Coordinates of C-alpha atoms in Angstrom, one line a residue:
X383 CA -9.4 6.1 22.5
X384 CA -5.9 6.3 20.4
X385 CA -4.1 3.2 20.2
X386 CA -0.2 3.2 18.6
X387 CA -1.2 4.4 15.1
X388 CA -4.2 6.5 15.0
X389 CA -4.3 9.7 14.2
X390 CA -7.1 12.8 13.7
X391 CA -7.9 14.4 10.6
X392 CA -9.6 17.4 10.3
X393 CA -10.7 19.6 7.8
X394 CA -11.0 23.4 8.1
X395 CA -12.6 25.5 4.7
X396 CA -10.6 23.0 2.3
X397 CA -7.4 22.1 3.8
X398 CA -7.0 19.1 5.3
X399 CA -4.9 18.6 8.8
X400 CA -3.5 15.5 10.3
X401 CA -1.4 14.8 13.2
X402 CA -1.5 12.9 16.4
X403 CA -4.5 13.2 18.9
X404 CA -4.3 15.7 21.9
X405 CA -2.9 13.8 24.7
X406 CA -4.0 16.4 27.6
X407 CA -5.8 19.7 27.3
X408 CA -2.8 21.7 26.9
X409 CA -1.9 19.8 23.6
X410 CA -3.1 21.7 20.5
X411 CA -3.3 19.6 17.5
X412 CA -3.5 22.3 15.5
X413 CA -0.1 23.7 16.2
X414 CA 1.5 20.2 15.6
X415 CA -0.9 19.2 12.7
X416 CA 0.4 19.0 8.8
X417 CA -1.5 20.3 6.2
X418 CA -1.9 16.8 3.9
X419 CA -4.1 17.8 1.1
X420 CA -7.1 19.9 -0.3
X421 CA -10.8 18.9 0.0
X422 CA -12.7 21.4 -1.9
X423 CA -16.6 21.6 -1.5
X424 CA -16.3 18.4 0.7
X425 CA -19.6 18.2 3.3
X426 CA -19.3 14.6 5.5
X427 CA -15.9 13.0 6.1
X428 CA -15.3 9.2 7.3
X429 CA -12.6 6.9 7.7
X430 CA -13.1 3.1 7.0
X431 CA -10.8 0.8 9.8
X432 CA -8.6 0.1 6.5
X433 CA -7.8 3.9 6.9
X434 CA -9.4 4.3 3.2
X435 CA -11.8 8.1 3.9
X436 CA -15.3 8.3 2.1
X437 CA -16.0 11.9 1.6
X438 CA -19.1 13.4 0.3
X439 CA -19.1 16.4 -2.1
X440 CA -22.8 17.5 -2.9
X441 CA -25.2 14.4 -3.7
X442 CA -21.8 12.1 -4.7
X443 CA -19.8 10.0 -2.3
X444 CA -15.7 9.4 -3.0
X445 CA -13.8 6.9 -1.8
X446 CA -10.2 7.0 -1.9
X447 CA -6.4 6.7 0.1
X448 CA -5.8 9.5 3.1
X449 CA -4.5 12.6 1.5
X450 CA -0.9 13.1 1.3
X451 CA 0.0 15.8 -1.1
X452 CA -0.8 19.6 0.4
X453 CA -1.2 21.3 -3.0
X454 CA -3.4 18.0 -4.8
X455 CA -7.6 18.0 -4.6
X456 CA -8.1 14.7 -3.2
X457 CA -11.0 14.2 -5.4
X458 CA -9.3 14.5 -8.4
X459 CA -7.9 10.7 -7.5
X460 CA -10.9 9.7 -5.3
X461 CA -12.8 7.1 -6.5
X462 CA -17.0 8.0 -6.9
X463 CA -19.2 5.2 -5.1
X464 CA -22.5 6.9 -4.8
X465 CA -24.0 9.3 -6.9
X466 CA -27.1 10.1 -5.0
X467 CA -28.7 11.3 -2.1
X468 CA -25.8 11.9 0.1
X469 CA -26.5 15.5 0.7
X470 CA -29.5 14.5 2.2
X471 CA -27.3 13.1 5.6
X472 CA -26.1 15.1 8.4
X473 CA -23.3 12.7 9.2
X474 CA -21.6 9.5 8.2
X475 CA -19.2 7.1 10.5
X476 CA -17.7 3.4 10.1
X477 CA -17.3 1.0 13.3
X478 CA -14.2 -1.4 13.5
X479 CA -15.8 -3.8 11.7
X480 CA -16.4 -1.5 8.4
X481 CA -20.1 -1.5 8.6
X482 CA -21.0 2.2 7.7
X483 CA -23.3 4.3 9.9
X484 CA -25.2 7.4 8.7
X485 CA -27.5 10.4 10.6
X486 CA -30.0 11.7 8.2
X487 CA -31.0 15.3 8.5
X488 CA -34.4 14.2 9.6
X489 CA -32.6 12.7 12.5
X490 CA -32.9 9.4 11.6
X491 CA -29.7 6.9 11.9
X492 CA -28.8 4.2 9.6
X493 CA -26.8 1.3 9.1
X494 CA -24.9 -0.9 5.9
X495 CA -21.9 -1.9 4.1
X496 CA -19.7 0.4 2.7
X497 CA -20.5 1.4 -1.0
X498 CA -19.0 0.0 -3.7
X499 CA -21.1 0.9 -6.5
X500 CA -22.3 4.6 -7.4
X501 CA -25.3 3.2 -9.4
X502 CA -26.6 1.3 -6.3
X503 CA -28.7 3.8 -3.6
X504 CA -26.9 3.0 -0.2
X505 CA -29.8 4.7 1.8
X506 CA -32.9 2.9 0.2
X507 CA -31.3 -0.1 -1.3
X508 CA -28.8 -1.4 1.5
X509 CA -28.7 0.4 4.5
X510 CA -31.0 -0.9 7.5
X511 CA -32.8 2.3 10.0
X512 CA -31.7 1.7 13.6
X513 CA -32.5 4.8 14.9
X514 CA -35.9 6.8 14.5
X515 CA -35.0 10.6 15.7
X516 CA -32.8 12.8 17.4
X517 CA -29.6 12.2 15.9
X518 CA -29.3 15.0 14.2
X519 CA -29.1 17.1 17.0
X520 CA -26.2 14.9 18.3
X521 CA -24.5 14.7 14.5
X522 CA -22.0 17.3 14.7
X523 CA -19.3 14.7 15.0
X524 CA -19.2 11.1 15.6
X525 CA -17.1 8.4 15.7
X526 CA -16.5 4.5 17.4
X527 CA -13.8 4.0 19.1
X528 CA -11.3 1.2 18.5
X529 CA -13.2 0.0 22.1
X530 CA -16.8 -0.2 20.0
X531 CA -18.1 3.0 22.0
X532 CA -20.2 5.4 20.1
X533 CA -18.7 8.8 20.3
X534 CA -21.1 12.1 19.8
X535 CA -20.9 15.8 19.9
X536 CA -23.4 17.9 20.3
X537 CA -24.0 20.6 18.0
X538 CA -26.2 23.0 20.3
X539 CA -23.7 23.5 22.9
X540 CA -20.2 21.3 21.8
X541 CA -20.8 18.8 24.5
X542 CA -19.2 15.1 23.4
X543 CA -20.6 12.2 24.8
X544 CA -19.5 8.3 25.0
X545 CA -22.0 5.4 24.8
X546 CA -22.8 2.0 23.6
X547 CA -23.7 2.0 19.8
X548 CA -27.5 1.8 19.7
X549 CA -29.2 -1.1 18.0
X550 CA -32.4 -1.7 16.3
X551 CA -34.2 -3.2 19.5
X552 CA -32.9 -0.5 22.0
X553 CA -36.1 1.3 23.4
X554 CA -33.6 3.7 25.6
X555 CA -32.0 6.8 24.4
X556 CA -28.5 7.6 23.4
X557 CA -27.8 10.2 26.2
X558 CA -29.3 8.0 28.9
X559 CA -26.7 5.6 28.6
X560 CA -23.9 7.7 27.5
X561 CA -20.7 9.5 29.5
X562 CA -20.3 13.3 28.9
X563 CA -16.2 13.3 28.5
X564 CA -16.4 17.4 27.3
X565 CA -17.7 20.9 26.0
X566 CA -17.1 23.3 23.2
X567 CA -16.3 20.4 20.7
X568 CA -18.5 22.0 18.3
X569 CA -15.7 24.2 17.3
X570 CA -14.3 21.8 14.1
X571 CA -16.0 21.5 11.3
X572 CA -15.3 18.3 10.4
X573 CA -13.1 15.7 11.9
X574 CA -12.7 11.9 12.3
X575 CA -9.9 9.3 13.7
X576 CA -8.1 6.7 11.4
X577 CA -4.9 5.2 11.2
X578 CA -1.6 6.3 9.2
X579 CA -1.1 4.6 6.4
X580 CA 1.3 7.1 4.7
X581 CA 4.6 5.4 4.1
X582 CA 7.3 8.2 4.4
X583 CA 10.3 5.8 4.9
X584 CA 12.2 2.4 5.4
X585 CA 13.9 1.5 8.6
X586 CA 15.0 -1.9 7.3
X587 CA 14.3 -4.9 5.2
X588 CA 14.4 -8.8 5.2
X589 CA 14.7 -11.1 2.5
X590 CA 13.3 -14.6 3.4
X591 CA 14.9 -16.9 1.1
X592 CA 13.7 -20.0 3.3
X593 CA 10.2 -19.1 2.2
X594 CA 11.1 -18.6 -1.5
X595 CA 10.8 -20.6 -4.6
X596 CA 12.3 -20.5 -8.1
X597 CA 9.2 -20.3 -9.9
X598 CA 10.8 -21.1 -13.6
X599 CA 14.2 -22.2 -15.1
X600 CA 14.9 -21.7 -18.3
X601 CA 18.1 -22.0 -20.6
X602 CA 19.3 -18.6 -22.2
X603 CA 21.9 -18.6 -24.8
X604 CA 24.2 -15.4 -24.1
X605 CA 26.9 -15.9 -27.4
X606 CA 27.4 -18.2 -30.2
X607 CA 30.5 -18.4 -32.4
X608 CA 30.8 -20.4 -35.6
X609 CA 34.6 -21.8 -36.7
X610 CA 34.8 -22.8 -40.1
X611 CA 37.8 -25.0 -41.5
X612 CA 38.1 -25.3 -45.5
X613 CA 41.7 -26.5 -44.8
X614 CA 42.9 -30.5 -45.1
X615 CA 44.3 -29.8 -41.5
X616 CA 42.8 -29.3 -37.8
X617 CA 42.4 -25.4 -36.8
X618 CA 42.7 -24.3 -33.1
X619 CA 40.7 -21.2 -32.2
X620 CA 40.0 -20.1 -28.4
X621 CA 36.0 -19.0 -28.1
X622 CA 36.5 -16.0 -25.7
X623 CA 33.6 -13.7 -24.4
X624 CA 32.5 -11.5 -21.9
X625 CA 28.6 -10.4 -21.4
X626 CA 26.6 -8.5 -18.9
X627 CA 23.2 -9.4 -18.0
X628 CA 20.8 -7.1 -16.7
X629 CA 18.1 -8.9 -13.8
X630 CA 15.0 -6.7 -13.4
X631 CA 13.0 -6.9 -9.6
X632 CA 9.7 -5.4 -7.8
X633 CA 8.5 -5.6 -4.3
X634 CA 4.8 -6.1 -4.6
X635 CA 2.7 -3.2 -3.7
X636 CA -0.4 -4.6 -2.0
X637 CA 0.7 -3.4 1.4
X638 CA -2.3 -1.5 1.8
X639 CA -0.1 2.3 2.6
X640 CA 0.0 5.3 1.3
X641 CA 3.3 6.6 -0.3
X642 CA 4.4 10.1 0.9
X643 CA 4.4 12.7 -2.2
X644 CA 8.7 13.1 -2.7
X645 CA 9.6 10.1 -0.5
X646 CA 12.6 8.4 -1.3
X647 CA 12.2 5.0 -0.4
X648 CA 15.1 3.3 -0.6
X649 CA 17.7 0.8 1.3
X650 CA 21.2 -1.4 1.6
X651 CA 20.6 -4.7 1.3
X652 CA 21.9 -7.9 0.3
X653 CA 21.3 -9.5 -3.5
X654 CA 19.0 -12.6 -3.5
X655 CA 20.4 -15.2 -6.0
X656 CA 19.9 -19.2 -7.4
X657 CA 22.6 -20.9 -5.6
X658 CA 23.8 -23.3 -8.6
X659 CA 24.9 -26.5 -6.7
X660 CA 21.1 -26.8 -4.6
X661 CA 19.0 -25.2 -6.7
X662 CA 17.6 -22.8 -4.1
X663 CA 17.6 -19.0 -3.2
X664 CA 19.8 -17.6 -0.8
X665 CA 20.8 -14.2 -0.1
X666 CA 24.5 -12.3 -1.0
X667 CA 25.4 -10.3 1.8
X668 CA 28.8 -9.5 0.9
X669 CA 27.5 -7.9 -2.2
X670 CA 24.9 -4.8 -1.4
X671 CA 22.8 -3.2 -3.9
X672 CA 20.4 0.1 -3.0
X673 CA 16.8 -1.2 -3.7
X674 CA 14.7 1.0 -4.3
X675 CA 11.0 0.3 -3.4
X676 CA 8.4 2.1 -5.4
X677 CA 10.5 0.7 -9.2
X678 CA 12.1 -1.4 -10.8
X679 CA 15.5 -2.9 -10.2
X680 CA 17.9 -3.2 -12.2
X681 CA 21.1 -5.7 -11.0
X682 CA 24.1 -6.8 -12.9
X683 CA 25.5 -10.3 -13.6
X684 CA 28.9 -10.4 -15.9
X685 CA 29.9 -13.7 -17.4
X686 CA 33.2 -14.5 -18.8
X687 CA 34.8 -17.5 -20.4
X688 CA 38.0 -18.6 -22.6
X689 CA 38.2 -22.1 -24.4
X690 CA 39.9 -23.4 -26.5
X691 CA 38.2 -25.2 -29.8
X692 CA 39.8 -27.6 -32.1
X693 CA 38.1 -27.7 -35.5
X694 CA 39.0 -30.4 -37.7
X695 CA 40.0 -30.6 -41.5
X696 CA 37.0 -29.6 -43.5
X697 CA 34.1 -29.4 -41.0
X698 CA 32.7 -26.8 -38.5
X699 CA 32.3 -26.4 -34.8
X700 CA 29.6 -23.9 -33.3
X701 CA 29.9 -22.9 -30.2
X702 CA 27.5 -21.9 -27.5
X703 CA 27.3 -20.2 -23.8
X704 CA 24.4 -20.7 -22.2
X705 CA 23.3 -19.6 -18.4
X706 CA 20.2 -20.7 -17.1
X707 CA 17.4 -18.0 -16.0
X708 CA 16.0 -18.6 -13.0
X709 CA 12.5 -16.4 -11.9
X710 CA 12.3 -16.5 -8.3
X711 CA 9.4 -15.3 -5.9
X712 CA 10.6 -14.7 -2.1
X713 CA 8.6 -13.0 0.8
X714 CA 10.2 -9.8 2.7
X715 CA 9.7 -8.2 6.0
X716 CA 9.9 -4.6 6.3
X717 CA 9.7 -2.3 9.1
X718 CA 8.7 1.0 7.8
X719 CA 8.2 5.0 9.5
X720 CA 4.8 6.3 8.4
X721 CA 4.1 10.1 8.6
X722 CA 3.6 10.7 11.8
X723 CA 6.4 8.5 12.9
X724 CA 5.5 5.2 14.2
X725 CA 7.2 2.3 13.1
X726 CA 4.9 -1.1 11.5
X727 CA 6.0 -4.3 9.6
X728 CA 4.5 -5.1 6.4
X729 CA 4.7 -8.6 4.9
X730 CA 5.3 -8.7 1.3
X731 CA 6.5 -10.4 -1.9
X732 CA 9.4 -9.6 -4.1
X733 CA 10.1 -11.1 -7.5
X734 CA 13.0 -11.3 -9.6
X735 CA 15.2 -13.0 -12.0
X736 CA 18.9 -14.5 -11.5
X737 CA 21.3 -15.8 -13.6
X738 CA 23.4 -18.8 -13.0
X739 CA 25.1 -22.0 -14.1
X740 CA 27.4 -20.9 -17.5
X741 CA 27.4 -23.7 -19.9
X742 CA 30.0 -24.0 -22.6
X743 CA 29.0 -26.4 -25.4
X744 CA 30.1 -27.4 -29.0
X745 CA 28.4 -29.0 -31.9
X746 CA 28.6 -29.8 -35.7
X747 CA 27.4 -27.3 -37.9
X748 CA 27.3 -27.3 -41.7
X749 CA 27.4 -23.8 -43.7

């Protein structure tokens, strides 16, 4: 049932495991699984197909990223969406679609969205009964596969069975229809598939400044210098600076991942700028900067200039340096390592500013 990115979680008294699925019987996940976090008091574990795990502790239900940091109680930053009766189910389970699935300890199985608000009952206010009895027996773990297959163990003996999910028309059983793939499955606690969706590092990123836009342009005035002459003859002066702008950039974090506890995060890459004679965003590759991706970013733009100023008898001249500030939005690709080691791309957006364009002007002023 595994397909390029799932993996298995399980939890054993309140540590929580993770690693790749058993590819033959001889693999033992539990030599090659990490520990990724702490579930204490946790009853029913479940994984949505966004990888987000619902966890139920007591009569509450949590909702919350998968667990990434081996010393942290993952409730402590778990989100509560239920408050009651969810000690009174044996077992709860998502299909690929996110529709949630739940065995009650009567044996009764039902169906509904996922919960979303703790002061809303999910059992007797939104979930639907599809099944009438003995699913309890068959409760000891359950789970659809990325192929829509209901997957069951049972509890009695460890047996784990494959079948079509049963609807609320079906007049035949469960077992009749389903494939016995095992035995002695009984001996976990709790487990469940879902997908990694821990970042741990970057492989490599793309600006695409084809896609961007320059959201804003805006004049900025970086020095001003006024030249007073009292005398009945012309001055000369020369109006000489030098400044350093600082230009502040995020990559959006709506990628939907989990970032590893301690990883770094960080890559070469080229500095997107406002090419002055177009108007448009392009990309420096000759000049690198080490973007990090869970901050800010902090870049540097130095301006200089040296001109000369004539200020005639008895008036005065101010003079001004001006850039314009450009705010830019451009998307990215990124290919990323999670965890567990497979490599995905996630689409995003990164936003920053550039200067560009110095401007030197002059104009009367009077003290």
């Amino acid at each position: 049932m595994a397909t390029p990115d799932t993996i298995l979680f399980a939890v054993r008294g309140s540590s929580a495991s993770a690693g790749l699925p058993p590819k033959n019987i001889s693999d033992s996940f539990y030599d090659r699984s990490t520990i990724v976090g702490l579930l204490n008091n946790v009853s029913k574990i479940a994984f949505n197909p966004d990888g987000k795990l619902f966890a139920v502790r007591g009569a509450e239900l949590y909702r919350g990223s998968m667990p990434s940091n081996a010393d942290q109680d993952w409730f402590s930053t778990a989100k509560r969406v239920g408050k009651t009766n969810w000690d009174s189910l044996k077992l709860i389970i998502f299909d690929p679609q996110g529709v949630l699935y739940a065995a009650t300890k009567d044996g009764e199985f039902y169906k509904g969205p996922a919960p979303s608000n703790e002061n809303v009952s999910w059992l007797y206010g939104e979930a639907t009964k599809v099944g009438t009895s003995g699913w309890r027996v068959l409760s000891h773990f359950m789970t659809v596969s990325p192929d829509g297959a209901l997957w069951c163990v049972d509890s009695s003996n460890g047996n784990i069975y494959k079948g079509p999910i049963p609807t609320k028309d079906d007049t035949s059983c469960y077992l009749d229809r389903a494939e016995k793939l095992g035995y002695s499955y009984n001996m976990y606690p709790l487990m469940s598939f879902t997908i990694d969706k821990t970042m741990l590092s970057i492989v490599s990123c793309e600006f695409l400044p084809e896609l961007g836009k320059i959201t804003s342009q805006n004049t900025e005035v970086v020095q001003t210098q006024i030249y007073v002459n009292r005398s009945s003859s012309p001055l000369k002066h020369t109006f000489t600076f030098s400044k350093t702008l600082i230009e502040i950039s995020a990559f959006s974090q709506d990628h939907g991942f989990t970032l590893a506890v301690g990883a770094e995060l960080k890559f070469k890459g080229g500095v997107p700028f406002i090419a002055e004679t177009e108007a448009k965003i392009s990309v420096n590759l000759s000049t690198t900067h080490n973007w990090n991706f869970k901050e800010e970013n902090r870049t540097q733009t130095t301006f200089s200039s040296s001109t000369g100023v004539e200020v005639p008898a008895g008036c005065a001249i101010r003079m001004i340096a001006s850039v314009t500030k450009g705010e830019m939005e451009m998307p990215y690709r990124m290919v990323i390592r999670t965890l567990f080691g497979f490599k995905t791309t996630i689409p995003g957006i990164w936003r920053g500013v550039n200067h560009y364009n110095l401007m030197v002007t002059q104009e009367d002023y009077k003290p």
